[in-house]
Amino acid sequence: MIQSFNPTMKVSLNWLKDFVDVPADPRELKSRLTMLGLGVESFTADGEDEILEAEITTNRPDCLSHYGIAREIATTYLKPLKRLDVVVKESEPAASGEIGIEILNPDLCARYCGRVIRNVEVKPSPQWLARRLQAVGLRPINNVADVTNYVLMELGHPLHAFDLARLAERQIVVRRARPGETLKMLDGATRALTVDNLVIADAGRPVALAGVMGGEESAITAATKSVLLESAWFDPVTIRRTAKMHGLHTEASHRFERGADIEMAPLALDRAAELIRELAGGEILRGLLDVYPKPRKRERIVLRRGEILRVLGTEVAGEDVERILPPLGFAVERDGSEGWNVIPPSFRLDVTRQVDLIEEVARHFGYDHLPARLIPAPPRAERDLLREKESALSQRLVSLGYREIITTSMIDPAENLKFSGSQSVVLENPLSQEASALRTTMIPSMVAALRWNLDRDREDLRFYEFGKVYWFAPDGIPKERRVLAIGLTGNRRSISVHESAKAADFFDLKGDLESLWEIFDLGQVTFISEDGGGYEPGIHGRFSRGGKALAAFGQLAAEAAAAYKLRQAVFVAEIDLDALLNCDLRSKAFRPYSKFPAVARDFSLLVPHGISYRRLTETLQSLDLPDLVEFRPVDLFLGGAIGSERYSLLLRLTFQNSTHTLTSEEVAAAGQRIVEALELIGVRLRA
């Protein structure tokens, strides 16, 4: 029988005394156990007993039992721990003739043990057993079910009892659930099973949800005469997913999903079988059925004195190491004078490395006994170029008025489809529909952040975020890459007594991106106007470098803005951060100012509508004029006498030389070259 889960574990001092001589003062014991990392929160009197309330950390399932905590007490107080020796009184015939056990998924169930007990009398438990269960927060049910819960709290290994007569063809099959199967559980609810669920089945149907809860149709009742007692080891990840899927968290699943002790399975089974024989009568049939296809062994770990000194900052005597580790279940063998070969016990799955052993030594040696001292050698400082580049980007964006935000990478899959055609990476156990997939683009997260602030009357917003996007590669494996998202809305310039408000537009965002490119040695970066992708037509473009996209940006499309209930224009950009950070930072070098005056010349040009300003820029740069230090558009005129096929652009060019004052002839010659080059692409001077 499996009862609902209690988030904290109640520990009876009287129960602990069955295994170790517990110190009389519970306050001192509470303090000592807390120093060992067992998190004892409080203790209360319960008649002649004291009950400790402990919150055991996830990595210590071995302490989710009285015997496990007694092991810690015995080690820290140098007390002997009672051995777990169980003698089972068996009867004929052999149990193998009464039940068959088969494991179809040994990767999910590595071991399954069973014992058969006949002629039992199911009745209320004796007072001593009922009181112990009540003291630790469990409700007595009947002598068979109570024994399984008693052994669970005593040894930490979950058990389950089946009515043998209610198992079809007296078969146990450990397998995945089949499509369409259901199971009515002990809590009275009928649950639909999936192929991701591991079940215990008889010859025809599931009778228990493995590691979580038993089924009602095979439960122990007052009419039960023959009992099949099971003890198994299940894959922690599978149990965790199953428990979460069905909204169940039981004492059994709490232990299995953290990693039960595979070697405790037969011992806990024998302990429970013998208790049932004593309390419910009957005979234990000869032989323990143990299906264990691939026995597991722990790997040896080498522990060195020098590493203890390096990690803890002090020497720990070899005698202390050999005093601490063996009582905790570790097999310790000296390896010369400088270390030990250590094999962790089966119940300590959290110990896999040398540093884990050092932590065990430190816990029982006492953290308060470790000296406060500096690390003997200063840490090696290395230049972090990646961090420097990210910092340079952040500094530039902050200087442009942007603020950094952090959003979740989990969104609704429908949000991805608005801005990306990539298939969403859907989570198996989502928190909600709104957070059931990883984002394939950061635009939805940025727009949501802008909307949240706009809804709170913050109208002038500039945000940026470093994050990741996720997608499926052609081989079906999920991939990720880093992205820099930028969001802009509101005014470029707020209204004041001196000037009117000026709304931010596409070119503000474009200019900010170009400011970012100045930080890096990118070479030639090309701007291309585009349409689509969730952006407003004609107000969307991208920057590319070497034929590869570097950034896509533009104004959010009117349909998307309406869907998000945005009341003003929003401009967003998404930059391939990995591609940008692969480039070197542009080196900074001082160039002396010229002592000689600059000369400005205005060129009024007639430009065909098919010629972009980028084409003009490339043409001027291709001339490689050393005295041309700057050029920029200062006026634009459309329509009127110009006509519909051209537009008028006033281009201001600045000439300057660092060694002499330019003559009018030199400026005129440079201007003539410029005019001739522009005429080749169809641009001419206005008459």
PDB file of C-alpha atoms in Angstrom, residues 324-578:
ATOM      1  CA  ILE A 324      34.704   8.361   8.690  1.00  0.00           C
ATOM      2  CA  LEU A 325      34.244   6.516   5.391  1.00  0.00           C
ATOM      3  CA  PRO A 326      33.775   2.831   6.390  1.00  0.00           C
ATOM      4  CA  PRO A 327      30.854   3.453   8.805  1.00  0.00           C
ATOM      5  CA  LEU A 328      29.141   5.367   5.999  1.00  0.00           C
ATOM      6  CA  GLY A 329      29.252   2.211   3.872  1.00  0.00           C
ATOM      7  CA  PHE A 330      32.362   2.899   1.788  1.00  0.00           C
ATOM      8  CA  ALA A 331      34.882   0.123   1.165  1.00  0.00           C
ATOM      9  CA  VAL A 332      38.290   1.709   1.853  1.00  0.00           C
ATOM     10  CA  GLU A 333      41.680   0.232   0.985  1.00  0.00           C
ATOM     11  CA  ARG A 334      45.028   1.986   1.463  1.00  0.00           C
ATOM     12  CA  ASP A 335      46.954   2.785  -1.713  1.00  0.00           C
ATOM     13  CA  GLY A 336      50.432   3.474  -0.434  1.00  0.00           C
ATOM     14  CA  SER A 337      50.991   6.364   1.953  1.00  0.00           C
ATOM     15  CA  GLU A 338      49.335   9.046  -0.168  1.00  0.00           C
ATOM     16  CA  GLY A 339      45.831   7.785  -0.750  1.00  0.00           C
ATOM     17  CA  TRP A 340      43.100   5.199  -0.744  1.00  0.00           C
ATOM     18  CA  ASN A 341      41.053   3.163  -3.185  1.00  0.00           C
ATOM     19  CA  VAL A 342      37.378   3.661  -2.300  1.00  0.00           C
ATOM     20  CA  ILE A 343      34.289   1.844  -3.573  1.00  0.00           C
ATOM     21  CA  PRO A 344      31.035   3.705  -2.788  1.00  0.00           C
ATOM     22  CA  PRO A 345      28.074   1.724  -1.479  1.00  0.00           C
ATOM     23  CA  SER A 346      25.079   1.025  -3.699  1.00  0.00           C
ATOM     24  CA  PHE A 347      22.911   3.479  -1.745  1.00  0.00           C
ATOM     25  CA  ARG A 348      25.203   6.476  -2.387  1.00  0.00           C
ATOM     26  CA  LEU A 349      24.524   7.245  -6.039  1.00  0.00           C
ATOM     27  CA  ASP A 350      25.561  10.866  -5.442  1.00  0.00           C
ATOM     28  CA  VAL A 351      29.191   9.866  -4.841  1.00  0.00           C
ATOM     29  CA  THR A 352      30.958   9.427  -8.180  1.00  0.00           C
ATOM     30  CA  ARG A 353      34.123  11.585  -7.947  1.00  0.00           C
ATOM     31  CA  GLN A 354      37.045  12.217  -5.658  1.00  0.00           C
ATOM     32  CA  VAL A 355      35.605  15.571  -4.584  1.00  0.00           C
ATOM     33  CA  ASP A 356      32.426  13.782  -3.429  1.00  0.00           C
ATOM     34  CA  LEU A 357      34.516  11.644  -1.089  1.00  0.00           C
ATOM     35  CA  ILE A 358      36.247  14.770   0.200  1.00  0.00           C
ATOM     36  CA  GLU A 359      32.841  16.260   0.955  1.00  0.00           C
ATOM     37  CA  GLU A 360      31.944  13.166   3.008  1.00  0.00           C
ATOM     38  CA  VAL A 361      35.169  13.527   4.963  1.00  0.00           C
ATOM     39  CA  ALA A 362      34.548  17.241   5.501  1.00  0.00           C
ATOM     40  CA  ARG A 363      30.974  16.701   6.725  1.00  0.00           C
ATOM     41  CA  HIS A 364      31.997  14.353   9.521  1.00  0.00           C
ATOM     42  CA  PHE A 365      35.365  15.958  10.196  1.00  0.00           C
ATOM     43  CA  GLY A 366      33.400  19.152  10.833  1.00  0.00           C
ATOM     44  CA  TYR A 367      33.310  22.275   8.681  1.00  0.00           C
ATOM     45  CA  ASP A 368      33.867  24.279  11.862  1.00  0.00           C
ATOM     46  CA  HIS A 369      37.237  22.506  12.255  1.00  0.00           C
ATOM     47  CA  LEU A 370      38.489  23.680   8.875  1.00  0.00           C
ATOM     48  CA  PRO A 371      40.788  26.718   9.201  1.00  0.00           C
ATOM     49  CA  ALA A 372      39.915  30.047   7.612  1.00  0.00           C
ATOM     50  CA  ARG A 373      42.777  30.700   5.242  1.00  0.00           C
ATOM     51  CA  LEU A 374      43.485  32.092   1.814  1.00  0.00           C
ATOM     52  CA  ILE A 375      44.015  29.856  -1.179  1.00  0.00           C
ATOM     53  CA  PRO A 376      47.772  29.080  -1.230  1.00  0.00           C
ATOM     54  CA  ALA A 377      48.184  30.224  -4.835  1.00  0.00           C
ATOM     55  CA  PRO A 378      46.350  33.090  -6.535  1.00  0.00           C
ATOM     56  CA  PRO A 379      43.944  32.103  -9.287  1.00  0.00           C
ATOM     57  CA  ARG A 380      45.246  32.338 -12.813  1.00  0.00           C
ATOM     58  CA  ALA A 381      43.753  35.298 -14.609  1.00  0.00           C
ATOM     59  CA  GLU A 382      42.979  34.779 -18.266  1.00  0.00           C
ATOM     60  CA  ARG A 383      41.602  37.272 -20.718  1.00  0.00           C
ATOM     61  CA  ASP A 384      38.001  36.485 -21.602  1.00  0.00           C
ATOM     62  CA  LEU A 385      37.614  37.827 -25.128  1.00  0.00           C
ATOM     63  CA  LEU A 386      34.032  36.643 -25.452  1.00  0.00           C
ATOM     64  CA  ARG A 387      33.035  38.496 -22.318  1.00  0.00           C
ATOM     65  CA  GLU A 388      34.840  41.621 -23.542  1.00  0.00           C
ATOM     66  CA  LYS A 389      32.837  41.572 -26.755  1.00  0.00           C
ATOM     67  CA  GLU A 390      29.532  41.106 -24.924  1.00  0.00           C
ATOM     68  CA  SER A 391      30.467  43.917 -22.549  1.00  0.00           C
ATOM     69  CA  ALA A 392      31.314  46.208 -25.470  1.00  0.00           C
ATOM     70  CA  LEU A 393      27.907  45.497 -27.017  1.00  0.00           C
ATOM     71  CA  SER A 394      26.126  46.170 -23.723  1.00  0.00           C
ATOM     72  CA  GLN A 395      28.000  49.413 -23.172  1.00  0.00           C
ATOM     73  CA  ARG A 396      27.180  50.655 -26.653  1.00  0.00           C
ATOM     74  CA  LEU A 397      23.497  49.745 -26.332  1.00  0.00           C
ATOM     75  CA  VAL A 398      23.234  51.385 -22.909  1.00  0.00           C
ATOM     76  CA  SER A 399      24.876  54.516 -24.326  1.00  0.00           C
ATOM     77  CA  LEU A 400      22.171  54.523 -27.025  1.00  0.00           C
ATOM     78  CA  GLY A 401      19.463  54.477 -24.335  1.00  0.00           C
ATOM     79  CA  TYR A 402      18.638  50.758 -24.206  1.00  0.00           C
ATOM     80  CA  ARG A 403      18.034  48.704 -21.066  1.00  0.00           C
ATOM     81  CA  GLU A 404      18.773  45.010 -20.732  1.00  0.00           C
ATOM     82  CA  ILE A 405      15.924  42.607 -20.027  1.00  0.00           C
ATOM     83  CA  ILE A 406      15.773  38.862 -19.323  1.00  0.00           C
ATOM     84  CA  THR A 407      12.780  36.846 -20.495  1.00  0.00           C
ATOM     85  CA  THR A 408      11.886  33.160 -20.456  1.00  0.00           C
ATOM     86  CA  SER A 409      12.793  31.011 -23.452  1.00  0.00           C
ATOM     87  CA  MET A 410       9.547  29.006 -23.109  1.00  0.00           C
ATOM     88  CA  ILE A 411       6.575  30.302 -25.084  1.00  0.00           C
ATOM     89  CA  ASP A 412       3.370  29.176 -26.802  1.00  0.00           C
ATOM     90  CA  PRO A 413       4.167  27.322 -30.093  1.00  0.00           C
ATOM     91  CA  ALA A 414       1.662  29.582 -31.849  1.00  0.00           C
ATOM     92  CA  GLU A 415       3.882  32.580 -31.030  1.00  0.00           C
ATOM     93  CA  ASN A 416       6.772  30.973 -32.921  1.00  0.00           C
ATOM     94  CA  LEU A 417       4.674  30.556 -36.054  1.00  0.00           C
ATOM     95  CA  LYS A 418       3.963  34.292 -36.241  1.00  0.00           C
ATOM     96  CA  PHE A 419       7.615  35.116 -36.870  1.00  0.00           C
ATOM     97  CA  SER A 420       9.371  31.868 -37.833  1.00  0.00           C
ATOM     98  CA  GLY A 421       8.741  28.917 -40.090  1.00  0.00           C
ATOM     99  CA  SER A 422      10.973  26.595 -38.067  1.00  0.00           C
ATOM    100  CA  GLN A 423       9.448  23.654 -36.218  1.00  0.00           C
ATOM    101  CA  SER A 424       9.109  24.326 -32.487  1.00  0.00           C
ATOM    102  CA  VAL A 425      10.985  22.226 -29.944  1.00  0.00           C
ATOM    103  CA  VAL A 426       8.059  21.155 -27.743  1.00  0.00           C
ATOM    104  CA  LEU A 427       8.644  20.309 -24.077  1.00  0.00           C
ATOM    105  CA  GLU A 428       7.550  16.904 -22.820  1.00  0.00           C
ATOM    106  CA  ASN A 429       6.401  18.206 -19.421  1.00  0.00           C
ATOM    107  CA  PRO A 430       5.406  21.867 -19.926  1.00  0.00           C
ATOM    108  CA  LEU A 431       4.298  24.093 -17.079  1.00  0.00           C
ATOM    109  CA  SER A 432       1.425  25.367 -19.229  1.00  0.00           C
ATOM    110  CA  GLN A 433       0.329  25.757 -22.850  1.00  0.00           C
ATOM    111  CA  GLU A 434       1.785  29.283 -22.811  1.00  0.00           C
ATOM    112  CA  ALA A 435       5.197  27.804 -21.925  1.00  0.00           C
ATOM    113  CA  SER A 436       5.113  24.505 -23.813  1.00  0.00           C
ATOM    114  CA  ALA A 437       7.775  25.144 -26.477  1.00  0.00           C
ATOM    115  CA  LEU A 438      11.213  26.699 -26.783  1.00  0.00           C
ATOM    116  CA  ARG A 439      11.325  29.865 -28.857  1.00  0.00           C
ATOM    117  CA  THR A 440      12.613  29.634 -32.418  1.00  0.00           C
ATOM    118  CA  THR A 441      12.875  33.441 -32.477  1.00  0.00           C
ATOM    119  CA  MET A 442      13.234  36.031 -29.714  1.00  0.00           C
ATOM    120  CA  ILE A 443      10.780  38.482 -31.280  1.00  0.00           C
ATOM    121  CA  PRO A 444       7.702  37.211 -29.331  1.00  0.00           C
ATOM    122  CA  SER A 445       9.583  37.561 -26.022  1.00  0.00           C
ATOM    123  CA  MET A 446      10.715  41.091 -26.893  1.00  0.00           C
ATOM    124  CA  VAL A 447       7.243  42.170 -28.065  1.00  0.00           C
ATOM    125  CA  ALA A 448       5.679  40.737 -24.884  1.00  0.00           C
ATOM    126  CA  ALA A 449       8.116  42.766 -22.750  1.00  0.00           C
ATOM    127  CA  LEU A 450       7.335  45.949 -24.702  1.00  0.00           C
ATOM    128  CA  ARG A 451       3.584  45.346 -24.426  1.00  0.00           C
ATOM    129  CA  TRP A 452       3.807  44.748 -20.667  1.00  0.00           C
ATOM    130  CA  ASN A 453       5.455  48.141 -20.203  1.00  0.00           C
ATOM    131  CA  LEU A 454       3.151  49.916 -22.658  1.00  0.00           C
ATOM    132  CA  ASP A 455       0.170  48.599 -20.706  1.00  0.00           C
ATOM    133  CA  ARG A 456       1.620  50.372 -17.675  1.00  0.00           C
ATOM    134  CA  ASP A 457       1.905  53.732 -19.433  1.00  0.00           C
ATOM    135  CA  ARG A 458       5.617  53.488 -20.221  1.00  0.00           C
ATOM    136  CA  GLU A 459       5.640  54.737 -23.811  1.00  0.00           C
ATOM    137  CA  ASP A 460       9.288  55.471 -24.704  1.00  0.00           C
ATOM    138  CA  LEU A 461      11.024  52.102 -24.527  1.00  0.00           C
ATOM    139  CA  ARG A 462      14.357  50.737 -25.710  1.00  0.00           C
ATOM    140  CA  PHE A 463      15.181  47.153 -24.673  1.00  0.00           C
ATOM    141  CA  TYR A 464      17.815  44.569 -25.541  1.00  0.00           C
ATOM    142  CA  GLU A 465      18.321  40.942 -24.520  1.00  0.00           C
ATOM    143  CA  PHE A 466      21.027  38.320 -24.938  1.00  0.00           C
ATOM    144  CA  GLY A 467      19.353  34.939 -25.282  1.00  0.00           C
ATOM    145  CA  LYS A 468      19.054  31.706 -27.221  1.00  0.00           C
ATOM    146  CA  VAL A 469      16.735  30.318 -29.864  1.00  0.00           C
ATOM    147  CA  TYR A 470      16.118  26.648 -30.593  1.00  0.00           C
ATOM    148  CA  TRP A 471      15.156  24.662 -33.680  1.00  0.00           C
ATOM    149  CA  PHE A 472      15.337  21.194 -35.217  1.00  0.00           C
ATOM    150  CA  ALA A 473      18.250  20.456 -37.523  1.00  0.00           C
ATOM    151  CA  PRO A 474      17.627  18.359 -40.686  1.00  0.00           C
ATOM    152  CA  ASP A 475      18.804  15.270 -38.769  1.00  0.00           C
ATOM    153  CA  GLY A 476      16.005  15.804 -36.228  1.00  0.00           C
ATOM    154  CA  ILE A 477      18.288  16.837 -33.375  1.00  0.00           C
ATOM    155  CA  PRO A 478      17.400  20.078 -31.534  1.00  0.00           C
ATOM    156  CA  LYS A 479      19.962  22.854 -31.978  1.00  0.00           C
ATOM    157  CA  GLU A 480      20.489  26.229 -30.340  1.00  0.00           C
ATOM    158  CA  ARG A 481      22.254  29.472 -31.122  1.00  0.00           C
ATOM    159  CA  ARG A 482      22.741  32.780 -29.350  1.00  0.00           C
ATOM    160  CA  VAL A 483      20.797  35.827 -30.447  1.00  0.00           C
ATOM    161  CA  LEU A 484      20.736  39.518 -29.528  1.00  0.00           C
ATOM    162  CA  ALA A 485      17.222  40.980 -29.680  1.00  0.00           C
ATOM    163  CA  ILE A 486      16.497  44.715 -29.713  1.00  0.00           C
ATOM    164  CA  GLY A 487      13.139  46.439 -29.244  1.00  0.00           C
ATOM    165  CA  LEU A 488      12.279  50.101 -29.817  1.00  0.00           C
ATOM    166  CA  THR A 489       9.035  52.052 -29.515  1.00  0.00           C
ATOM    167  CA  GLY A 490       7.876  55.543 -28.623  1.00  0.00           C
ATOM    168  CA  ASN A 491       9.635  58.845 -29.194  1.00  0.00           C
ATOM    169  CA  ARG A 492      13.139  59.537 -30.331  1.00  0.00           C
ATOM    170  CA  ARG A 493      12.747  62.962 -28.739  1.00  0.00           C
ATOM    171  CA  SER A 494      10.169  63.881 -26.080  1.00  0.00           C
ATOM    172  CA  ILE A 495       8.110  67.041 -26.239  1.00  0.00           C
ATOM    173  CA  SER A 496       9.415  70.076 -24.353  1.00  0.00           C
ATOM    174  CA  VAL A 497       9.044  73.870 -24.334  1.00  0.00           C
ATOM    175  CA  HIS A 498      11.887  74.030 -26.823  1.00  0.00           C
ATOM    176  CA  GLU A 499      10.792  71.494 -29.417  1.00  0.00           C
ATOM    177  CA  SER A 500       8.004  69.151 -30.421  1.00  0.00           C
ATOM    178  CA  ALA A 501       8.052  65.378 -29.952  1.00  0.00           C
ATOM    179  CA  LYS A 502       9.703  63.233 -32.615  1.00  0.00           C
ATOM    180  CA  ALA A 503       8.624  59.614 -32.983  1.00  0.00           C
ATOM    181  CA  ALA A 504      11.268  56.927 -33.437  1.00  0.00           C
ATOM    182  CA  ASP A 505      11.210  55.197 -36.790  1.00  0.00           C
ATOM    183  CA  PHE A 506      12.847  52.447 -38.838  1.00  0.00           C
ATOM    184  CA  PHE A 507      15.969  54.520 -39.435  1.00  0.00           C
ATOM    185  CA  ASP A 508      16.587  55.029 -35.713  1.00  0.00           C
ATOM    186  CA  LEU A 509      16.828  51.273 -35.299  1.00  0.00           C
ATOM    187  CA  LYS A 510      18.913  50.942 -38.456  1.00  0.00           C
ATOM    188  CA  GLY A 511      21.305  53.598 -37.193  1.00  0.00           C
ATOM    189  CA  ASP A 512      21.616  51.899 -33.814  1.00  0.00           C
ATOM    190  CA  LEU A 513      22.524  48.627 -35.527  1.00  0.00           C
ATOM    191  CA  GLU A 514      25.132  50.389 -37.635  1.00  0.00           C
ATOM    192  CA  SER A 515      26.554  51.803 -34.423  1.00  0.00           C
ATOM    193  CA  LEU A 516      26.977  48.236 -33.159  1.00  0.00           C
ATOM    194  CA  TRP A 517      28.789  47.212 -36.337  1.00  0.00           C
ATOM    195  CA  GLU A 518      31.363  49.947 -35.631  1.00  0.00           C
ATOM    196  CA  ILE A 519      32.557  48.001 -32.571  1.00  0.00           C
ATOM    197  CA  PHE A 520      33.689  45.016 -34.657  1.00  0.00           C
ATOM    198  CA  ASP A 521      36.024  44.479 -37.545  1.00  0.00           C
ATOM    199  CA  LEU A 522      33.259  43.216 -39.856  1.00  0.00           C
ATOM    200  CA  GLY A 523      34.534  44.311 -43.231  1.00  0.00           C
ATOM    201  CA  GLN A 524      31.788  44.940 -45.772  1.00  0.00           C
ATOM    202  CA  VAL A 525      28.269  44.844 -44.270  1.00  0.00           C
ATOM    203  CA  THR A 526      25.421  45.080 -46.764  1.00  0.00           C
ATOM    204  CA  PHE A 527      21.877  46.329 -46.135  1.00  0.00           C
ATOM    205  CA  ILE A 528      19.042  44.749 -48.139  1.00  0.00           C
ATOM    206  CA  SER A 529      15.411  45.824 -48.050  1.00  0.00           C
ATOM    207  CA  GLU A 530      12.958  42.928 -47.629  1.00  0.00           C
ATOM    208  CA  ASP A 531       9.283  42.120 -47.047  1.00  0.00           C
ATOM    209  CA  GLY A 532       7.532  39.466 -44.946  1.00  0.00           C
ATOM    210  CA  GLY A 533       8.517  37.613 -41.805  1.00  0.00           C
ATOM    211  CA  GLY A 534       5.990  39.339 -39.546  1.00  0.00           C
ATOM    212  CA  TYR A 535       7.202  42.850 -40.480  1.00  0.00           C
ATOM    213  CA  GLU A 536       5.351  45.748 -42.077  1.00  0.00           C
ATOM    214  CA  PRO A 537       5.824  45.771 -45.892  1.00  0.00           C
ATOM    215  CA  GLY A 538       8.436  48.273 -46.999  1.00  0.00           C
ATOM    216  CA  ILE A 539       9.698  48.785 -43.428  1.00  0.00           C
ATOM    217  CA  HIS A 540      11.824  45.695 -43.114  1.00  0.00           C
ATOM    218  CA  GLY A 541      15.396  44.821 -44.013  1.00  0.00           C
ATOM    219  CA  ARG A 542      18.438  42.840 -43.084  1.00  0.00           C
ATOM    220  CA  PHE A 543      22.171  43.262 -42.806  1.00  0.00           C
ATOM    221  CA  SER A 544      24.406  40.585 -44.278  1.00  0.00           C
ATOM    222  CA  ARG A 545      28.122  39.926 -44.192  1.00  0.00           C
ATOM    223  CA  GLY A 546      29.884  37.680 -46.665  1.00  0.00           C
ATOM    224  CA  GLY A 547      26.547  36.520 -48.051  1.00  0.00           C
ATOM    225  CA  LYS A 548      25.288  35.389 -44.619  1.00  0.00           C
ATOM    226  CA  ALA A 549      22.526  37.117 -42.677  1.00  0.00           C
ATOM    227  CA  LEU A 550      23.769  39.100 -39.702  1.00  0.00           C
ATOM    228  CA  ALA A 551      20.560  40.824 -38.548  1.00  0.00           C
ATOM    229  CA  ALA A 552      16.901  41.106 -39.528  1.00  0.00           C
ATOM    230  CA  PHE A 553      14.866  44.091 -38.341  1.00  0.00           C
ATOM    231  CA  GLY A 554      11.887  46.262 -39.074  1.00  0.00           C
ATOM    232  CA  GLN A 555       8.511  47.501 -37.892  1.00  0.00           C
ATOM    233  CA  LEU A 556       6.133  44.906 -36.488  1.00  0.00           C
ATOM    234  CA  ALA A 557       3.378  44.180 -39.006  1.00  0.00           C
ATOM    235  CA  ALA A 558       0.016  45.812 -38.388  1.00  0.00           C
ATOM    236  CA  GLU A 559      -1.730  42.425 -38.002  1.00  0.00           C
ATOM    237  CA  ALA A 560       0.781  41.271 -35.390  1.00  0.00           C
ATOM    238  CA  ALA A 561       0.596  44.638 -33.590  1.00  0.00           C
ATOM    239  CA  ALA A 562      -3.201  44.331 -33.452  1.00  0.00           C
ATOM    240  CA  ALA A 563      -2.954  40.766 -32.122  1.00  0.00           C
ATOM    241  CA  TYR A 564      -0.656  41.984 -29.339  1.00  0.00           C
ATOM    242  CA  LYS A 565      -2.951  45.007 -28.729  1.00  0.00           C
ATOM    243  CA  LEU A 566      -0.125  47.487 -29.292  1.00  0.00           C
ATOM    244  CA  ARG A 567      -1.244  51.094 -29.566  1.00  0.00           C
ATOM    245  CA  GLN A 568       1.917  52.464 -31.208  1.00  0.00           C
ATOM    246  CA  ALA A 569       4.530  51.384 -33.734  1.00  0.00           C
ATOM    247  CA  VAL A 570       7.078  48.836 -32.490  1.00  0.00           C
ATOM    248  CA  PHE A 571      10.449  48.187 -34.135  1.00  0.00           C
ATOM    249  CA  VAL A 572      12.395  45.002 -33.419  1.00  0.00           C
ATOM    250  CA  ALA A 573      15.688  43.476 -34.509  1.00  0.00           C
ATOM    251  CA  GLU A 574      17.207  40.011 -34.163  1.00  0.00           C
ATOM    252  CA  ILE A 575      20.992  39.693 -34.489  1.00  0.00           C
ATOM    253  CA  ASP A 576      22.959  36.463 -34.956  1.00  0.00           C
ATOM    254  CA  LEU A 577      25.077  36.914 -31.843  1.00  0.00           C
ATOM    255  CA  ASP A 578      27.317  33.910 -32.488  1.00  0.00           C
TER     256      ASP A 578
END
